[in-house]
Each structure stands twice: as structure tokens, then as C-alpha cells.
Amino acid sequence: MSDNSEQTRAQRREMPEPYESNFPAPWYVIVFVAGLFIWAVGYIGMAYRDAPSSLGDHRVAADFVVAKAAPGAAIDGGQIYTSHCLACHQATGQGLPGVFPPLAGSEWVDGKASTTIQIVLHGVEGALTVKGTTYRGQMPTFKDQLDDGQIAAVVSHIRASFGNSAGAVTADEVKAERERTKDHTAPWNGDAELNPFK
Ligand code: HEC
């Protein structure tokens, strides 16, 4: 920068123009970042599942496993209840007044196991009386969604929960009930069709 009288004072005061040069990130920074990345992935893999559920939303790894009827494996009826029934009959088994009937203390649950199995297999529509109240809702069909073992597990669960104390049912009983009404395709028509099963 010569003493050129053409340059103004302001021009002379400025720093020289910046110029680009080849200045790669030092190898140790690259190694450090790569190491951090590998550590982070490993950390997620190791720490996530086994962290105490009290630190999160209290769900444990088992809550995310969808029940599959693996041969010989015990099926968790409570889990099937949570995924397939709870939305309507509620966690307490009390249902919703006037909309979804209670399972707690229900004569349909505490009575003959075959009746409860038939209700879960085919579902119900039309007027159904539960504990003196008539419901006119639609209970979905589960015969294509749940296998014999799963229906046995969930029926056993509701018969032993919410204050109910009826006995457990086996997959063989469900199989027999499924066979007995295999030609039935529509949901049961409430009291009219189900009372004879009682
Ligand atoms: C979409 C809501 C819904 C779901 C999901 C549902 N139900 Fe129901 N359930 C009903 C309704 C509604 C009725 C009454 C039907 C009627 O009024 O005709 C009923 C009736 C019943 C009854 C006979 C009445 C009583 O309260 O005892 C049983 C037993 C039953 N459901 C068990 C189950 C089980 C077990 C599951 C899960 C596998 C299940 N339900 C899933 C809505 C549902």
C-alpha cells in the first residue's frame, strides 16, 4: 500500500482485503468430533432402554412389546386389555356411563366363561343390559384380530380384575367356542341373542 495521494484517508485506514487460503480443520478436531459421534450413538443404544422409567413417562421397555402368541410363551392379558379394550371399557373396568358398559361386576364377565368368550369373539350390537342399565353401543369383533391364546389371556384378565373373581379360561376353551359359532358372522344382537348363552 504505497503512499498514493489518490487514496482517501478512509481507504488508508482500512485493513487489507481478506484472502482465502487452504487451512483444513486440524486432524485432532476431526478425530475428536468423530469420537464424540460414535460415543453418542453408543450412549443412546446403551442408556435409553434401561434408564429408570421414573425419569421418563414411567413406561418400561416391556410396555412397547406387542403381544405375539409365541408358542409356549405366556401371554399378558393385561397388556392385551390395554391395547384392545381399555379405550372403551377404561383402565378401571368401569366403562363410561351410558356409552361403554362396565366390566367390573358385570354379569356377562362374572358368569359363564363361554359367554364372555363369545362376546369377545364376535362383538355385540343392539340393546344389551349390564347391571340393570341398557346400552345400545357397538362392541367390536375380535375373532380375526386376536388368536385363541390372546382371547383366553384377556378374558382371564377381565374375569380376575376390577373386583371380579371368576376363573381363568384356556386357549382350548376359546378354540372350542370359536368352532361352535364359526358360522356366525355378525356381532351378537344384544340381550336377544346373548341371554340364551347365560
Ligand atoms: C370401541 C369400543 C369397545 C372396545 C374397544 C371394546 N369394547 Fe367391549 N363393549 C363395548 C360396548 C359398546 C359394549 C356394549 C354393546 C351393546 O351395547 O350392544 C361392550 C360390551 C362388552 C361386554 C359385555 C358387557 C359388559 O360390560 O360386561 C364385554 C364382556 C366386553 N365388552 C369385553 C370387551 C373386551 C374384553 C374387549 C377387548 C378385547 C372389549 N370389550 C373392547 C365397547 C367396546
Short mmCIF file of C-alpha atoms and ligand atoms in Angstrom, two decimals:
data_model
loop_
_atom_site.label_atom_id
_atom_site.label_comp_id
_atom_site.label_asym_id
_atom_site.label_seq_id
_atom_site.Cartn_x
_atom_site.Cartn_y
_atom_site.Cartn_z
CA MET A 1 0.00 0.00 0.00
CA SER A 2 2.02 2.91 -1.25
CA ASP A 3 1.56 6.42 -0.28
CA ASN A 4 -0.73 7.12 -3.15
CA SER A 5 -2.26 10.52 -2.90
CA GLU A 6 -5.29 9.22 -4.83
CA GLN A 7 -6.28 7.19 -1.76
CA THR A 8 -8.54 8.86 0.68
CA ARG A 9 -7.79 8.87 4.37
CA ALA A 10 -10.58 6.40 4.92
CA GLN A 11 -9.14 4.00 2.37
CA ARG A 12 -5.74 4.13 4.00
CA ARG A 13 -7.24 3.41 7.43
CA GLU A 14 -8.83 0.07 6.28
CA MET A 15 -7.30 -3.34 6.86
CA PRO A 16 -6.06 -5.18 3.78
CA GLU A 17 -8.65 -7.23 1.90
CA PRO A 18 -9.04 -10.73 3.38
CA TYR A 19 -7.84 -13.53 1.18
CA GLU A 20 -8.69 -17.21 1.14
CA SER A 21 -6.10 -19.79 1.95
CA ASN A 22 -6.04 -23.53 2.36
CA PHE A 23 -6.48 -24.11 6.06
CA PRO A 24 -8.13 -27.54 6.72
CA ALA A 25 -9.54 -28.46 10.11
CA PRO A 26 -6.71 -30.00 12.16
CA TRP A 27 -6.78 -33.82 12.30
CA TYR A 28 -7.29 -33.87 16.05
CA VAL A 29 -10.53 -31.86 15.72
CA ILE A 30 -11.83 -34.35 13.14
CA VAL A 31 -10.85 -37.29 15.37
CA PHE A 32 -12.48 -35.62 18.36
CA VAL A 33 -15.78 -34.95 16.54
CA ALA A 34 -15.86 -38.46 15.07
CA GLY A 35 -15.18 -39.88 18.52
CA LEU A 36 -17.97 -37.79 20.01
CA PHE A 37 -20.38 -39.06 17.35
CA ILE A 38 -19.53 -42.70 17.93
CA TRP A 39 -19.79 -42.21 21.66
CA ALA A 40 -23.22 -40.52 21.32
CA VAL A 41 -24.66 -43.31 19.20
CA GLY A 42 -23.31 -45.89 21.61
CA TYR A 43 -24.69 -43.91 24.53
CA ILE A 44 -28.22 -43.85 23.08
CA GLY A 45 -28.02 -47.55 22.35
CA MET A 46 -26.86 -48.41 25.85
CA ALA A 47 -28.60 -45.90 28.05
CA TYR A 48 -32.02 -45.40 26.51
CA ARG A 49 -33.90 -48.64 27.18
CA ASP A 50 -32.64 -49.34 30.64
CA ALA A 51 -32.87 -45.87 32.13
CA PRO A 52 -35.11 -45.89 35.19
CA SER A 53 -38.65 -45.36 33.93
CA SER A 54 -39.25 -42.95 36.80
CA LEU A 55 -37.03 -40.47 34.96
CA GLY A 56 -39.32 -40.53 31.93
CA ASP A 57 -43.01 -41.24 31.50
CA HIS A 58 -42.90 -44.37 33.66
CA ARG A 59 -43.26 -46.75 30.74
CA VAL A 60 -40.80 -49.63 30.74
CA ALA A 61 -39.39 -51.46 27.74
CA ALA A 62 -41.98 -54.24 28.14
CA ASP A 63 -44.80 -51.75 27.53
CA PHE A 64 -43.66 -51.33 23.96
CA VAL A 65 -43.61 -55.01 23.08
CA VAL A 66 -46.69 -56.04 21.14
CA ALA A 67 -48.00 -59.33 22.44
CA LYS A 68 -47.37 -62.06 19.92
CA ALA A 69 -48.57 -65.56 20.52
CA ALA A 70 -45.16 -67.16 20.52
CA PRO A 71 -45.61 -70.87 21.09
CA GLY A 72 -45.27 -71.67 24.77
CA ALA A 73 -44.79 -68.06 25.83
CA ALA A 74 -47.18 -66.76 28.47
CA ILE A 75 -49.44 -64.05 27.02
CA ASP A 76 -50.04 -60.99 29.15
CA GLY A 77 -53.82 -60.49 29.27
CA GLY A 78 -53.39 -57.12 30.95
CA GLN A 79 -51.35 -55.90 28.02
CA ILE A 80 -53.98 -57.05 25.52
CA TYR A 81 -56.60 -55.31 27.63
CA THR A 82 -54.56 -52.10 27.47
CA SER A 83 -54.13 -52.23 23.71
CA HIS A 84 -57.54 -53.57 22.65
CA CYS A 85 -60.18 -52.85 25.32
CA LEU A 86 -59.08 -50.03 27.60
CA ALA A 87 -60.07 -47.20 25.25
CA CYS A 88 -63.73 -48.09 25.75
CA HIS A 89 -64.01 -50.04 28.99
CA GLN A 90 -61.41 -47.79 30.73
CA ALA A 91 -58.45 -48.68 32.93
CA THR A 92 -60.74 -49.20 35.91
CA GLY A 93 -63.09 -51.52 34.00
CA GLN A 94 -65.92 -49.13 34.87
CA GLY A 95 -66.66 -48.16 31.26
CA LEU A 96 -68.24 -44.79 30.55
CA PRO A 97 -71.74 -44.23 31.93
CA GLY A 98 -74.34 -44.58 29.21
CA VAL A 99 -71.79 -45.29 26.46
CA PHE A 100 -69.48 -48.19 27.33
CA PRO A 101 -70.72 -50.76 29.86
CA PRO A 102 -68.63 -51.68 32.90
CA LEU A 103 -66.75 -54.97 33.08
CA ALA A 104 -66.39 -54.54 36.83
CA GLY A 105 -69.16 -56.57 38.45
CA SER A 106 -70.77 -57.31 35.08
CA GLU A 107 -72.91 -60.42 34.94
CA TRP A 108 -71.51 -61.05 31.44
CA VAL A 109 -67.96 -61.24 32.78
CA ASP A 110 -68.51 -62.86 36.15
CA GLY A 111 -70.82 -65.51 34.70
CA LYS A 112 -70.14 -68.39 32.34
CA ALA A 113 -66.74 -68.14 30.65
CA SER A 114 -68.19 -69.29 27.33
CA THR A 115 -70.45 -66.21 27.23
CA THR A 116 -67.59 -63.78 27.76
CA ILE A 117 -65.57 -65.60 25.12
CA GLN A 118 -68.44 -65.36 22.62
CA ILE A 119 -68.78 -61.62 23.29
CA VAL A 120 -65.08 -61.01 22.63
CA LEU A 121 -65.04 -63.30 19.57
CA HIS A 122 -67.97 -61.76 17.73
CA GLY A 123 -68.68 -58.43 19.42
CA VAL A 124 -72.14 -57.11 20.31
CA GLU A 125 -74.59 -54.58 18.98
CA GLY A 126 -78.17 -53.74 19.81
CA ALA A 127 -79.65 -53.41 23.29
CA LEU A 128 -77.53 -55.09 25.94
CA THR A 129 -78.38 -54.90 29.62
CA VAL A 130 -75.45 -54.69 32.02
CA LYS A 131 -76.03 -54.29 35.76
CA GLY A 132 -79.56 -53.05 35.17
CA THR A 133 -78.64 -50.42 32.54
CA THR A 134 -79.38 -50.92 28.86
CA TYR A 135 -76.59 -49.98 26.45
CA ARG A 136 -77.00 -49.53 22.73
CA GLY A 137 -73.43 -49.38 21.58
CA GLN A 138 -71.19 -51.40 19.31
CA MET A 139 -68.64 -53.75 20.72
CA PRO A 140 -66.09 -54.67 18.00
CA THR A 141 -65.42 -58.20 16.77
CA PHE A 142 -62.07 -59.66 17.81
CA LYS A 143 -62.13 -63.08 16.21
CA ASP A 144 -59.85 -62.05 13.35
CA GLN A 145 -57.61 -59.79 15.41
CA LEU A 146 -56.80 -62.00 18.39
CA ASP A 147 -55.93 -65.67 18.39
CA ASP A 148 -57.21 -68.26 20.87
CA GLY A 149 -54.36 -67.75 23.32
CA GLN A 150 -54.75 -63.97 23.28
CA ILE A 151 -58.52 -64.13 23.81
CA ALA A 152 -58.02 -66.63 26.64
CA ALA A 153 -55.48 -64.27 28.23
CA VAL A 154 -57.64 -61.15 28.01
CA VAL A 155 -60.82 -62.93 29.13
CA SER A 156 -58.93 -64.43 32.07
CA HIS A 157 -57.62 -60.96 32.85
CA ILE A 158 -61.03 -59.23 32.95
CA ARG A 159 -62.56 -62.11 34.92
CA ALA A 160 -59.88 -61.67 37.60
CA SER A 161 -59.63 -57.86 37.64
CA PHE A 162 -61.77 -54.87 38.67
CA GLY A 163 -63.08 -56.83 41.67
CA ASN A 164 -64.25 -59.76 39.50
CA SER A 165 -63.27 -63.20 40.72
CA ALA A 166 -64.30 -65.67 38.00
CA GLY A 167 -61.93 -68.40 36.89
CA ALA A 168 -59.31 -68.28 34.15
CA VAL A 169 -60.03 -69.71 30.70
CA THR A 170 -57.71 -71.67 28.44
CA ALA A 171 -56.89 -71.32 24.78
CA ASP A 172 -58.57 -74.70 24.20
CA GLU A 173 -61.87 -73.38 25.58
CA VAL A 174 -61.62 -70.40 23.21
CA LYS A 175 -60.85 -72.75 20.34
CA ALA A 176 -63.92 -74.82 21.14
CA GLU A 177 -66.12 -71.70 21.38
CA ARG A 178 -64.72 -70.39 18.10
CA GLU A 179 -65.51 -73.70 16.43
CA ARG A 180 -69.01 -73.84 17.93
CA THR A 181 -70.05 -70.49 16.42
CA LYS A 182 -67.81 -70.42 13.37
CA ASP A 183 -70.77 -69.91 11.03
CA HIS A 184 -71.82 -66.80 12.93
CA THR A 185 -70.64 -63.70 11.09
CA ALA A 186 -72.45 -60.65 12.53
CA PRO A 187 -71.96 -59.28 16.04
CA TRP A 188 -74.34 -60.74 18.63
CA ASN A 189 -77.62 -58.86 18.80
CA GLY A 190 -77.53 -57.79 22.46
CA ASP A 191 -79.74 -59.43 25.05
CA ALA A 192 -81.88 -61.07 22.38
CA GLU A 193 -79.10 -63.38 21.20
CA LEU A 194 -76.89 -63.47 24.26
CA ASN A 195 -79.38 -64.19 27.04
CA PRO A 196 -79.66 -67.85 25.96
CA PHE A 197 -75.86 -68.14 26.44
CA LYS A 198 -76.01 -67.00 30.04
C1 HEC B 1 -64.93 -49.50 20.59
C2 HEC B 1 -65.24 -49.69 21.98
C3 HEC B 1 -65.03 -51.06 22.60
C4 HEC B 1 -63.88 -51.82 22.62
C5 HEC B 1 -62.53 -51.49 22.02
C6 HEC B 1 -64.20 -53.00 23.39
N1 HEC B 1 -65.49 -52.95 23.81
FE1 HEC B 1 -66.44 -54.33 24.92
N2 HEC B 1 -68.21 -53.34 24.69
C7 HEC B 1 -68.36 -52.14 24.04
C8 HEC B 1 -69.75 -51.78 24.00
C9 HEC B 1 -70.33 -50.50 23.40
C10 HEC B 1 -70.44 -52.83 24.61
C11 HEC B 1 -71.97 -52.95 24.74
C12 HEC B 1 -72.54 -53.39 23.38
C13 HEC B 1 -74.01 -53.07 23.21
O1 HEC B 1 -74.48 -52.11 23.82
O2 HEC B 1 -74.66 -53.78 22.42
C14 HEC B 1 -69.43 -53.79 25.06
C15 HEC B 1 -69.70 -54.94 25.78
C16 HEC B 1 -68.75 -55.78 26.31
C17 HEC B 1 -69.02 -56.89 27.20
C18 HEC B 1 -70.39 -57.32 27.72
C19 HEC B 1 -70.99 -56.26 28.62
C20 HEC B 1 -70.18 -55.99 29.87
O3 HEC B 1 -69.93 -54.80 30.14
O4 HEC B 1 -69.79 -56.92 30.57
C21 HEC B 1 -67.82 -57.48 27.49
C22 HEC B 1 -67.58 -58.66 28.39
C23 HEC B 1 -66.80 -56.74 26.75
N3 HEC B 1 -67.40 -55.71 26.06
C24 HEC B 1 -65.46 -57.04 26.79
C25 HEC B 1 -64.51 -56.40 25.99
C26 HEC B 1 -63.13 -56.84 25.86
C27 HEC B 1 -62.51 -58.00 26.62
C28 HEC B 1 -62.53 -56.00 24.97
C29 HEC B 1 -61.11 -56.06 24.44
C30 HEC B 1 -60.68 -57.30 23.87
C31 HEC B 1 -63.53 -55.02 24.56
N4 HEC B 1 -64.70 -55.31 25.19
C32 HEC B 1 -63.29 -53.99 23.67
C33 HEC B 1 -67.35 -51.37 23.52
C34 HEC B 1 -66.04 -51.80 23.33
#
